[in-house]
Amino acid sequence: MDDFKLDWERIARTGTAEAVLCDPKSPSQVGAIVAHAQSLGRRLLLTRLDRDKLDRLDVAIRQALDYDEVSRTAILGPLPAPRGPARVAIVCGGTSDVAVAGEAARTLAFAGEASSRFVDVGVAGLWRLMEHLDDIRAHRVVIAIAGMEGAIFSVLAGLVPSAVIAVPTSVGYGVAAGGQAALHAALASCASGLAVVNIDNGFGAAHVALRMLGTHVTLSEPTSRAQA
Amino acid sequence: MDDFKLDWERIARTGTAEAVLCDPKSPSQVGAIVAHAQSLGRRLLLTRLDRDKLDRLDVAIRQALDYDEVSRTAILGPLPAPRGPARVAIVCGGTSDVAVAGEAARTLAFAGEASSRFVDVGVAGLWRLMEHLDDIRAHRVVIAIAGMEGAIFSVLAGLVPSAVIAVPTSVGYGVAAGGQAALHAALASCASGLAVVNIDNGFGAAHVALRMLGTHVTLSEPTSRAQA
Amino acid sequence: MDDFKLDWERIARTGTAEAVLCDPKSPSQVGAIVAHAQSLGRRLLLTRLDRDKLDRLDVAIRQALDYDEVSRTAILGPLPAPRGPARVAIVCGGTSDVAVAGEAARTLAFAGEASSRFVDVGVAGLWRLMEHLDDIRAHRVVIAIAGMEGAIFSVLAGLVPSAVIAVPTSVGYGVAAGGQAALHAALASCASGLAVVNIDNGFGAAHVALRMLGTHVTLSEPTSRAQA
Amino acid sequence: MDDFKLDWERIARTGTAEAVLCDPKSPSQVGAIVAHAQSLGRRLLLTRLDRDKLDRLDVAIRQALDYDEVSRTAILGPLPAPRGPARVAIVCGGTSDVAVAGEAARTLAFAGEASSRFVDVGVAGLWRLMEHLDDIRAHRVVIAIAGMEGAIFSVLAGLVPSAVIAVPTSVGYGVAAGGQAALHAALASCASGLAVVNIDNGFGAAHVALRMLGTHVTLSEPTSRAQA
Amino acid sequence: MDDFKLDWERIARTGTAEAVLCDPKSPSQVGAIVAHAQSLGRRLLLTRLDRDKLDRLDVAIRQALDYDEVSRTAILGPLPAPRGPARVAIVCGGTSDVAVAGEAARTLAFAGEASSRFVDVGVAGLWRLMEHLDDIRAHRVVIAIAGMEGAIFSVLAGLVPSAVIAVPTSVGYGVAAGGQAALHAALASCASGLAVVNIDNGFGAAHVALRMLGTHVTLSEPTSRAQA
Amino acid sequence: MDDFKLDWERIARTGTAEAVLCDPKSPSQVGAIVAHAQSLGRRLLLTRLDRDKLDRLDVAIRQALDYDEVSRTAILGPLPAPRGPARVAIVCGGTSDVAVAGEAARTLAFAGEASSRFVDVGVAGLWRLMEHLDDIRAHRVVIAIAGMEGAIFSVLAGLVPSAVIAVPTSVGYGVAAGGQAALHAALASCASGLAVVNIDNGFGAAHVALRMLGTHVTLSEPTSRAQA
Amino acid sequence: MDDFKLDWERIARTGTAEAVLCDPKSPSQVGAIVAHAQSLGRRLLLTRLDRDKLDRLDVAIRQALDYDEVSRTAILGPLPAPRGPARVAIVCGGTSDVAVAGEAARTLAFAGEASSRFVDVGVAGLWRLMEHLDDIRAHRVVIAIAGMEGAIFSVLAGLVPSAVIAVPTSVGYGVAAGGQAALHAALASCASGLAVVNIDNGFGAAHVALRMLGTHVTLSEPTSRAQA
Amino acid sequence: MDDFKLDWERIARTGTAEAVLCDPKSPSQVGAIVAHAQSLGRRLLLTRLDRDKLDRLDVAIRQALDYDEVSRTAILGPLPAPRGPARVAIVCGGTSDVAVAGEAARTLAFAGEASSRFVDVGVAGLWRLMEHLDDIRAHRVVIAIAGMEGAIFSVLAGLVPSAVIAVPTSVGYGVAAGGQAALHAALASCASGLAVVNIDNGFGAAHVALRMLGTHVTLSEPTSRAQA
């Protein structure tokens, strides 16, 4: 029996596709999984893939991947064209949250959903959020990403009509180290309409958004790519 | 300045209405808030209202409330007729989770959303969940409620296409006391498409569902009731 | 040696006076301390004095005390006239924080400082805070009191020029139970100019405010009272 | 007095043998222990031996060891032939749990017990577990290994008749980091028949299995090896 | 749909039977479950049933139960005769652990397994354990129950050949309050052959023992009782 | 086998005697233990015995006990005359620590050691400690008792030549609730010469002091008492 | 949209200026922010900038910064001349706290406030603090910085008339690791007049001091520098 | 003012001498402190000095130090001859505890106290401890050092007449990581006569022992060394 068993049937059951969480896997495990997907002609999303681990993959595998260093994601196979204008707003409290925002945006793009990004609009300077509020409200789903004390989660959920998916990040020090303070702020929020995913889990937030929107992923590579 | 300031404008901003969390409030504070809403002819939802506190309210206030002891909720003003068949499935791991399930169902009903309830279908006896799976999958949103180890969150999210809103409950003892084990299980789930609210927060889960569905609450009492 | 030893010299060293934290003391200990202060003709502030414990004090002691049930404070001796208009704004996130707000206000009043109170202005409905912002900004010190996720601490500190003293409260449930979530939100705030005291410590926040303002307490009872 | 004192008598008392936990020991301590066992002609199991530490052992010591990098175990002396077909099933939730699974399997093999391995059968894709269920049920003991939210522990214990020994792993991030979420899920399980060992403790799980099976280890090297 | 759904099929799958955890259930829920089992002629075990809750059950229900106050367990239907001499030793660190020991013993008895009890043999006075060691070693499984620092778990596991199932108890104060210190001691033990269940979970320990022994429960009431 | 097994041999091994921790024991268990000691003519110390539990003991048992309500201790049999002047100083940070101080003092008295008590000398008013410093320094052992932030532990250990035994107390609220803040302050102290016992464990601190002093307890009742 | 959005308006609202927390930012993000400020002719404070990250900035950026390695701060633009003699005392418990003290002092200097530094005056040797007490008391604000058990916070607050801003540091091991013990000691202090900022947050403490003093920062570079 | 201020007066007050905790100090800070002590002709003990940091000291400083790599301690100036036979027994649970044992032994030796060492006598193999018990009992003080579950603390304290000073170590993984499990086991012990110091604090344990023994350190270098 191999070390892995991909759940290709997940799409049929849930509409969303399994991704490969690379962080706890060895380079040889990651390589074998990608090679297996290639052999089946399937598209695949990889998350938490460090540059170092990428560099230890076989060159053929590495070259087949579209790698994005900021978000530490890699995509095997073509990205589908977006289904239309962005329906998901990704709102970051600070500059340091862009890695998690990137993971969410790439996961959405892998499923063919465009997204809009609003960065460094934390509530310590409330006007930064307010000047984008109408834009943000125009989206069907809001993903809010913040570390430290996560006050933006409550402020946003009190201002927009859509569900807000909070992603606490591990950005911070002292009592904020590891993201627990932001996580608890999101869960304890006085503003309702807010749901929370694990710390730094941009991938998970994107999947909740996809299910809300009813987006259905396709993993088979389209013919056009085989020709490319 | 009074002790309270209701946020009637919240509906205009977010589509969902503020509720009165009675647990940390004194009977006189709760009574004053209800009287104020009455004077404005507004509907109002009260949560975490113990029988003891209810009994300490003025009789006129108490009689104006539709109280449900299991869910510890009270409603001022008429319940709207449901908009149609249930779009939200409320799935409980165990018998002891019905109080939280009730809070969610009443919050949905207050907004005119019907819901279906599936109780005691925890994964220790997996067939109990499986025999209801097709029914559950027919709903647009799933609210999953469980204490102890919360394994049902992952199993459900791997089997249904809708977003799953997990409500960990404080049911349990030892390491499960207070609901932290179930909360962490929901957040750490390997199954994606799962978002989490605070422990025992049935109200919050219902509001996330309402926003996902785009349901818009109305608080003004309809004319028909004045006639009743 | 007695069970207590009051630090009357504290005012000479620090300008602020010791108070009697009644919560962990027996009725007989509280009674003995008050009697001792009476015998010296000194004013005294008692905090966390429950109605039950008050009722178990000797009647002579009890009648000498000006008791406030909401804040659970009692004052022996006369309140000084306020030194002038309120220099301290006390801002509460929710209705349930008024007990802690009362402890802070009474501590300030004991020292002759007036305060203004702004209640239930949490950021889930941001306009409630905004409509009082100019008023709040007119005070030299702001004490902010909130439980749950404590998002108001960051929003306030980003909007006012004075130092903000945050008092997390134990109001909340689930991850907010006991006040840890609000405490961590205050400590981890991205907004600077914010300092924090222990959970529910309205007394402590007032003392920080008094030291900032340079207010010096007097404990000897004025002649006029002896005549009363 | 030396730095170590091996408990060779443990087998007589308990049927199971002490192993050398190399993680907190220096290379010279590990080397001295192995040399001592060699001098007595005893077999020995070493756990948590990193490649780096292995490489710092004397070459003679190193060459006497049968090292397995994935499980970080080394064995001094010959492996006994298995007593018969596998009586222990080792079931892993994910690909990343194979290191801990390896430690368990090698510990069993050291005692002459064969085991079967089922990898990446986590409940997010329940069919993966179900297709192996009959196989798993055919074993006398089940060792279940999982990180993240550990939902597989409850599902398995509800489906098999044998005792299930849960090994939470430190695989995960956010609230799952370090393995606490999986540990608590195992302990709080609604399914009975489940017992738990420390996080990542594949060795310990194997020893519980050995005691259940009544397997008795022999440490003296058989004559045949001396001839080899 | 009712509030409960008993998993009668569990025995067929796992050999062990579901019990009713009464602690988080209302008297009416407990009563309904017992009545349902009665109507099916099934035996049933109830755990964590306080005297107060028992007294609030309908008299007919209450009289049908064999209640044991120390262990807070109740049994509906006849106890089977033991299958033979005790194969399980229940070893308690202190006098205060007898409630948990009783829950384990009653759970075993419900399944027809006799057990031996060794009480107050904590390691602060090691001779108390030593004088019973030969007796304890004669059992096929050992359940060890202790609160405070739980040192007995390690000592026992180092002295007996059987698997030791540790049950930490919530007995203790300070850092031992709630049982976390004893739980961690059991999990972190240097002695192998030790597996752990949740704090105070005597029921769970008994079920692990039953699965180790291969005991199969029968829930149908024997004919002889109907005649009684 | 009974529910208890007193370790009378402990004195021979360690010089100090077992006490009965009454908190987790039922009145009938406490009563049986006292009766057993009476039947052997042995002296006995009981700790954490609430007035309520005392009142539920048989009257004969209750009257045989010398009960002290503040410290919640009871003593069976005569107190020995002190061996000489006080060699142990018991220093309390606040008025609320006298219960724990009483438990320590009574434990010492049971062993024939006198002690001196210094109450409410916390470092917020440093002069209160300083005016007693020479007195405190004259003792061979110092037991320091404090809740809240426990700053007195470090200050004392930096000023006296004897070992300081710190007893954190559960007095406090917010982050000090339960005594963890004081416990950590004692353990983390920059001042050396400080050793710590469990929260509220006045009994344990006294036993450490007794062992330091080499005091040897005698439990047999002297002849003179039998005559009384 | 860029990765950052500086809140230049903060000074108008609050009197204090945003700083750039470099720790969680990439070198390219830090570089872009500095370049942007340069292009606007604004002064800027950078905190938690490691030597390694500094060395990875473009040389032009690096040379524009006044870097201090001990405090890990960098300043873009000229330091204003101090407004007068030091009004802030910075008091460190130990040698290891000088990095945090440096961050506070540099933040004050950036705003034109001088400060006095008192190092290694922890209470284990109380005389070291006492010999500087008159000096410390002469300042309008005291910033106290300590790790380990943080006993100095309470001692200081009991001896000076000014507000004391406590900065717990992450210096320590065992229960003091990460600074939680010192944080809790500061929050739980029996001495009033003490307010607390996050662990290691020297910048935050300085900002609280600036707001207390009413100091108003100016960010535009003076003409003289453009000429330099 | 310098970065450090040595508390040479500590010996006069407490009999024990300050040591330099090198871990959080920079090489230049360590070097300056040693040079200062040298200039005064004083002896000095340094703890937690890594080989790396040692190598970064000036060669003159480095050569003046007697460095021991296992215990990471360095001593400036001559070691006094022991006052007599060992009065302190240092007992280690496992091989991995020898670093902490070394720190304790070197601290004792610096004060002229000999000690005996008993290593790898953990209770998983109880006979290892028992065969040394008479030897251990012959010492006036016992320092017990253990990580993991720390069961040896209770067993030892129940068997010896002297006070036992427990030093939990950070050796362990899973729930034992960092030493919290061992710390709590020591604090929660059912065996009395046990006092605890911070995790890994061998230095602190030695100082408690020195104060118990009344040993008085001398720091001035004896004439004989100046001649050497």
PDB file of N, CA and C in Angstrom, chain B residues 118-173:
ATOM      1  N   PHE B 118     -32.022  16.947  12.816  1.00  0.00           N
ATOM      2  CA  PHE B 118     -31.569  15.553  12.839  1.00  0.00           C
ATOM      3  C   PHE B 118     -30.781  15.373  14.130  1.00  0.00           C
ATOM      4  N   VAL B 119     -31.297  14.574  15.072  1.00  0.00           N
ATOM      5  CA  VAL B 119     -30.736  14.533  16.424  1.00  0.00           C
ATOM      6  C   VAL B 119     -30.110  13.171  16.725  1.00  0.00           C
ATOM      7  N   ASP B 120     -29.031  13.198  17.523  1.00  0.00           N
ATOM      8  CA  ASP B 120     -28.392  11.987  18.048  1.00  0.00           C
ATOM      9  C   ASP B 120     -27.872  11.103  16.918  1.00  0.00           C
ATOM     10  N   VAL B 121     -27.187  11.699  15.974  1.00  0.00           N
ATOM     11  CA  VAL B 121     -26.663  10.953  14.835  1.00  0.00           C
ATOM     12  C   VAL B 121     -25.133  10.952  14.840  1.00  0.00           C
ATOM     13  N   GLY B 122     -24.554  10.941  16.049  1.00  0.00           N
ATOM     14  CA  GLY B 122     -23.092  10.989  16.195  1.00  0.00           C
ATOM     15  C   GLY B 122     -22.398   9.806  15.546  1.00  0.00           C
ATOM     16  N   VAL B 123     -21.116   9.970  15.242  1.00  0.00           N
ATOM     17  CA  VAL B 123     -20.418   9.002  14.413  1.00  0.00           C
ATOM     18  C   VAL B 123     -19.995   7.744  15.151  1.00  0.00           C
ATOM     19  N   ALA B 124     -20.191   7.686  16.481  1.00  0.00           N
ATOM     20  CA  ALA B 124     -19.893   6.424  17.153  1.00  0.00           C
ATOM     21  C   ALA B 124     -20.781   5.318  16.582  1.00  0.00           C
ATOM     22  N   GLY B 125     -21.964   5.707  16.092  1.00  0.00           N
ATOM     23  CA  GLY B 125     -22.835   4.768  15.371  1.00  0.00           C
ATOM     24  C   GLY B 125     -23.122   5.370  14.007  1.00  0.00           C
ATOM     25  N   LEU B 126     -22.216   5.135  13.088  1.00  0.00           N
ATOM     26  CA  LEU B 126     -22.189   5.886  11.841  1.00  0.00           C
ATOM     27  C   LEU B 126     -23.468   5.718  11.027  1.00  0.00           C
ATOM     28  N   TRP B 127     -24.111   4.554  11.124  1.00  0.00           N
ATOM     29  CA  TRP B 127     -25.317   4.303  10.343  1.00  0.00           C
ATOM     30  C   TRP B 127     -26.429   5.310  10.645  1.00  0.00           C
ATOM     31  N   ARG B 128     -26.427   5.847  11.887  1.00  0.00           N
ATOM     32  CA  ARG B 128     -27.477   6.803  12.245  1.00  0.00           C
ATOM     33  C   ARG B 128     -27.389   8.055  11.374  1.00  0.00           C
ATOM     34  N   LEU B 129     -26.140   8.469  11.082  1.00  0.00           N
ATOM     35  CA  LEU B 129     -25.956   9.601  10.189  1.00  0.00           C
ATOM     36  C   LEU B 129     -26.243   9.207   8.747  1.00  0.00           C
ATOM     37  N   MET B 130     -25.760   8.040   8.373  1.00  0.00           N
ATOM     38  CA  MET B 130     -25.865   7.624   6.981  1.00  0.00           C
ATOM     39  C   MET B 130     -27.315   7.493   6.527  1.00  0.00           C
ATOM     40  N   GLU B 131     -28.182   7.025   7.422  1.00  0.00           N
ATOM     41  CA  GLU B 131     -29.560   6.816   6.973  1.00  0.00           C
ATOM     42  C   GLU B 131     -30.284   8.140   6.720  1.00  0.00           C
ATOM     43  N   HIS B 132     -29.716   9.251   7.194  1.00  0.00           N
ATOM     44  CA  HIS B 132     -30.324  10.564   6.940  1.00  0.00           C
ATOM     45  C   HIS B 132     -29.547  11.370   5.902  1.00  0.00           C
ATOM     46  N   LEU B 133     -28.492  10.778   5.343  1.00  0.00           N
ATOM     47  CA  LEU B 133     -27.581  11.598   4.548  1.00  0.00           C
ATOM     48  C   LEU B 133     -28.252  12.244   3.339  1.00  0.00           C
ATOM     49  N   ASP B 134     -29.049  11.524   2.624  1.00  0.00           N
ATOM     50  CA  ASP B 134     -29.694  12.120   1.446  1.00  0.00           C
ATOM     51  C   ASP B 134     -30.580  13.299   1.839  1.00  0.00           C
ATOM     52  N   ASP B 135     -31.326  13.107   2.928  1.00  0.00           N
ATOM     53  CA  ASP B 135     -32.139  14.219   3.439  1.00  0.00           C
ATOM     54  C   ASP B 135     -31.294  15.449   3.748  1.00  0.00           C
ATOM     55  N   ILE B 136     -30.208  15.210   4.461  1.00  0.00           N
ATOM     56  CA  ILE B 136     -29.364  16.338   4.869  1.00  0.00           C
ATOM     57  C   ILE B 136     -28.787  17.043   3.640  1.00  0.00           C
ATOM     58  N   ARG B 137     -28.325  16.253   2.687  1.00  0.00           N
ATOM     59  CA  ARG B 137     -27.719  16.821   1.476  1.00  0.00           C
ATOM     60  C   ARG B 137     -28.698  17.687   0.684  1.00  0.00           C
ATOM     61  N   ALA B 138     -29.988  17.522   0.908  1.00  0.00           N
ATOM     62  CA  ALA B 138     -30.982  18.285   0.148  1.00  0.00           C
ATOM     63  C   ALA B 138     -31.116  19.735   0.640  1.00  0.00           C
ATOM     64  N   HIS B 139     -30.413  20.088   1.732  1.00  0.00           N
ATOM     65  CA  HIS B 139     -30.522  21.442   2.270  1.00  0.00           C
ATOM     66  C   HIS B 139     -29.386  22.321   1.745  1.00  0.00           C
ATOM     67  N   ARG B 140     -29.647  23.613   1.675  1.00  0.00           N
ATOM     68  CA  ARG B 140     -28.637  24.531   1.140  1.00  0.00           C
ATOM     69  C   ARG B 140     -27.531  24.819   2.149  1.00  0.00           C
ATOM     70  N   VAL B 141     -27.843  24.753   3.426  1.00  0.00           N
ATOM     71  CA  VAL B 141     -26.843  24.998   4.471  1.00  0.00           C
ATOM     72  C   VAL B 141     -26.993  23.934   5.542  1.00  0.00           C
ATOM     73  N   VAL B 142     -25.865  23.487   6.114  1.00  0.00           N
ATOM     74  CA  VAL B 142     -25.912  22.529   7.215  1.00  0.00           C
ATOM     75  C   VAL B 142     -25.296  23.163   8.457  1.00  0.00           C
ATOM     76  N   ILE B 143     -26.041  23.142   9.549  1.00  0.00           N
ATOM     77  CA  ILE B 143     -25.497  23.530  10.854  1.00  0.00           C
ATOM     78  C   ILE B 143     -25.267  22.241  11.634  1.00  0.00           C
ATOM     79  N   ALA B 144     -24.019  22.004  12.032  1.00  0.00           N
ATOM     80  CA  ALA B 144     -23.683  20.777  12.760  1.00  0.00           C
ATOM     81  C   ALA B 144     -23.347  21.143  14.195  1.00  0.00           C
ATOM     82  N   ILE B 145     -23.943  20.433  15.122  1.00  0.00           N
ATOM     83  CA  ILE B 145     -23.829  20.776  16.546  1.00  0.00           C
ATOM     84  C   ILE B 145     -23.353  19.551  17.315  1.00  0.00           C
ATOM     85  N   ALA B 146     -22.232  19.692  18.022  1.00  0.00           N
ATOM     86  CA  ALA B 146     -21.724  18.537  18.766  1.00  0.00           C
ATOM     87  C   ALA B 146     -20.760  18.967  19.855  1.00  0.00           C
ATOM     88  N   GLY B 147     -20.753  18.195  20.939  1.00  0.00           N
ATOM     89  CA  GLY B 147     -19.788  18.405  22.009  1.00  0.00           C
ATOM     90  C   GLY B 147     -18.782  17.270  21.986  1.00  0.00           C
ATOM     91  N   MET B 148     -18.254  16.914  23.141  1.00  0.00           N
ATOM     92  CA  MET B 148     -17.251  15.842  23.265  1.00  0.00           C
ATOM     93  C   MET B 148     -16.129  16.052  22.238  1.00  0.00           C
ATOM     94  N   GLU B 149     -15.879  15.049  21.373  1.00  0.00           N
ATOM     95  CA  GLU B 149     -14.756  15.167  20.447  1.00  0.00           C
ATOM     96  C   GLU B 149     -15.153  15.730  19.085  1.00  0.00           C
ATOM     97  N   GLY B 150     -16.419  15.968  18.842  1.00  0.00           N
ATOM     98  CA  GLY B 150     -16.852  16.648  17.627  1.00  0.00           C
ATOM     99  C   GLY B 150     -16.433  15.984  16.326  1.00  0.00           C
ATOM    100  N   ALA B 151     -16.347  14.660  16.290  1.00  0.00           N
ATOM    101  CA  ALA B 151     -15.897  13.994  15.067  1.00  0.00           C
ATOM    102  C   ALA B 151     -16.896  14.145  13.935  1.00  0.00           C
ATOM    103  N   ILE B 152     -18.158  14.405  14.277  1.00  0.00           N
ATOM    104  CA  ILE B 152     -19.180  14.520  13.244  1.00  0.00           C
ATOM    105  C   ILE B 152     -18.915  15.690  12.298  1.00  0.00           C
ATOM    106  N   PHE B 153     -18.234  16.714  12.759  1.00  0.00           N
ATOM    107  CA  PHE B 153     -17.975  17.869  11.892  1.00  0.00           C
ATOM    108  C   PHE B 153     -17.217  17.444  10.636  1.00  0.00           C
ATOM    109  N   SER B 154     -16.154  16.691  10.828  1.00  0.00           N
ATOM    110  CA  SER B 154     -15.335  16.272   9.689  1.00  0.00           C
ATOM    111  C   SER B 154     -16.080  15.290   8.800  1.00  0.00           C
ATOM    112  N   VAL B 155     -16.757  14.341   9.414  1.00  0.00           N
ATOM    113  CA  VAL B 155     -17.453  13.338   8.619  1.00  0.00           C
ATOM    114  C   VAL B 155     -18.507  14.007   7.743  1.00  0.00           C
ATOM    115  N   LEU B 156     -19.288  14.902   8.337  1.00  0.00           N
ATOM    116  CA  LEU B 156     -20.330  15.601   7.573  1.00  0.00           C
ATOM    117  C   LEU B 156     -19.745  16.438   6.438  1.00  0.00           C
ATOM    118  N   ALA B 157     -18.716  17.225   6.768  1.00  0.00           N
ATOM    119  CA  ALA B 157     -18.168  18.125   5.751  1.00  0.00           C
ATOM    120  C   ALA B 157     -17.574  17.348   4.589  1.00  0.00           C
ATOM    121  N   GLY B 158     -17.216  16.109   4.837  1.00  0.00           N
ATOM    122  CA  GLY B 158     -16.704  15.277   3.749  1.00  0.00           C
ATOM    123  C   GLY B 158     -17.802  14.622   2.925  1.00  0.00           C
ATOM    124  N   LEU B 159     -19.046  14.781   3.342  1.00  0.00           N
ATOM    125  CA  LEU B 159     -20.139  14.055   2.674  1.00  0.00           C
ATOM    126  C   LEU B 159     -21.194  14.947   2.032  1.00  0.00           C
ATOM    127  N   VAL B 160     -21.203  16.233   2.365  1.00  0.00           N
ATOM    128  CA  VAL B 160     -22.249  17.100   1.809  1.00  0.00           C
ATOM    129  C   VAL B 160     -21.629  18.205   0.962  1.00  0.00           C
ATOM    130  N   PRO B 161     -22.380  18.742   0.008  1.00  0.00           N
ATOM    131  CA  PRO B 161     -21.837  19.782  -0.862  1.00  0.00           C
ATOM    132  C   PRO B 161     -21.991  21.195  -0.306  1.00  0.00           C
ATOM    133  N   SER B 162     -22.816  21.373   0.689  1.00  0.00           N
ATOM    134  CA  SER B 162     -23.029  22.727   1.206  1.00  0.00           C
ATOM    135  C   SER B 162     -21.947  23.085   2.208  1.00  0.00           C
ATOM    136  N   ALA B 163     -21.856  24.371   2.506  1.00  0.00           N
ATOM    137  CA  ALA B 163     -21.009  24.786   3.617  1.00  0.00           C
ATOM    138  C   ALA B 163     -21.587  24.216   4.902  1.00  0.00           C
ATOM    139  N   VAL B 164     -20.694  23.800   5.795  1.00  0.00           N
ATOM    140  CA  VAL B 164     -21.112  23.274   7.090  1.00  0.00           C
ATOM    141  C   VAL B 164     -20.687  24.271   8.164  1.00  0.00           C
ATOM    142  N   ILE B 165     -21.646  24.716   8.959  1.00  0.00           N
ATOM    143  CA  ILE B 165     -21.343  25.630  10.064  1.00  0.00           C
ATOM    144  C   ILE B 165     -21.315  24.804  11.339  1.00  0.00           C
ATOM    145  N   ALA B 166     -20.134  24.720  11.952  1.00  0.00           N
ATOM    146  CA  ALA B 166     -19.973  23.887  13.139  1.00  0.00           C
ATOM    147  C   ALA B 166     -20.218  24.701  14.393  1.00  0.00           C
ATOM    148  N   VAL B 167     -21.042  24.149  15.294  1.00  0.00           N
ATOM    149  CA  VAL B 167     -21.241  24.741  16.617  1.00  0.00           C
ATOM    150  C   VAL B 167     -20.771  23.749  17.669  1.00  0.00           C
ATOM    151  N   PRO B 168     -19.576  23.943  18.207  1.00  0.00           N
ATOM    152  CA  PRO B 168     -19.132  23.062  19.298  1.00  0.00           C
ATOM    153  C   PRO B 168     -19.995  23.357  20.527  1.00  0.00           C
ATOM    154  N   THR B 169     -20.312  22.332  21.296  1.00  0.00           N
ATOM    155  CA  THR B 169     -21.082  22.586  22.517  1.00  0.00           C
ATOM    156  C   THR B 169     -20.247  22.266  23.747  1.00  0.00           C
ATOM    157  N   SER B 170     -20.676  22.830  24.861  1.00  0.00           N
ATOM    158  CA  SER B 170     -19.919  22.664  26.107  1.00  0.00           C
ATOM    159  C   SER B 170     -20.253  21.352  26.789  1.00  0.00           C
ATOM    160  N   VAL B 171     -20.970  20.478  26.095  1.00  0.00           N
ATOM    161  CA  VAL B 171     -21.312  19.178  26.647  1.00  0.00           C
ATOM    162  C   VAL B 171     -20.065  18.299  26.714  1.00  0.00           C
ATOM    163  N   GLY B 172     -19.798  17.758  27.890  1.00  0.00           N
ATOM    164  CA  GLY B 172     -18.644  16.878  28.017  1.00  0.00           C
ATOM    165  C   GLY B 172     -18.007  17.016  29.375  1.00  0.00           C
ATOM    166  N   TYR B 173     -17.005  16.194  29.639  1.00  0.00           N
ATOM    167  CA  TYR B 173     -16.315  16.210  30.934  1.00  0.00           C
ATOM    168  C   TYR B 173     -14.843  15.916  30.667  1.00  0.00           C
TER     169      TYR B 173
END
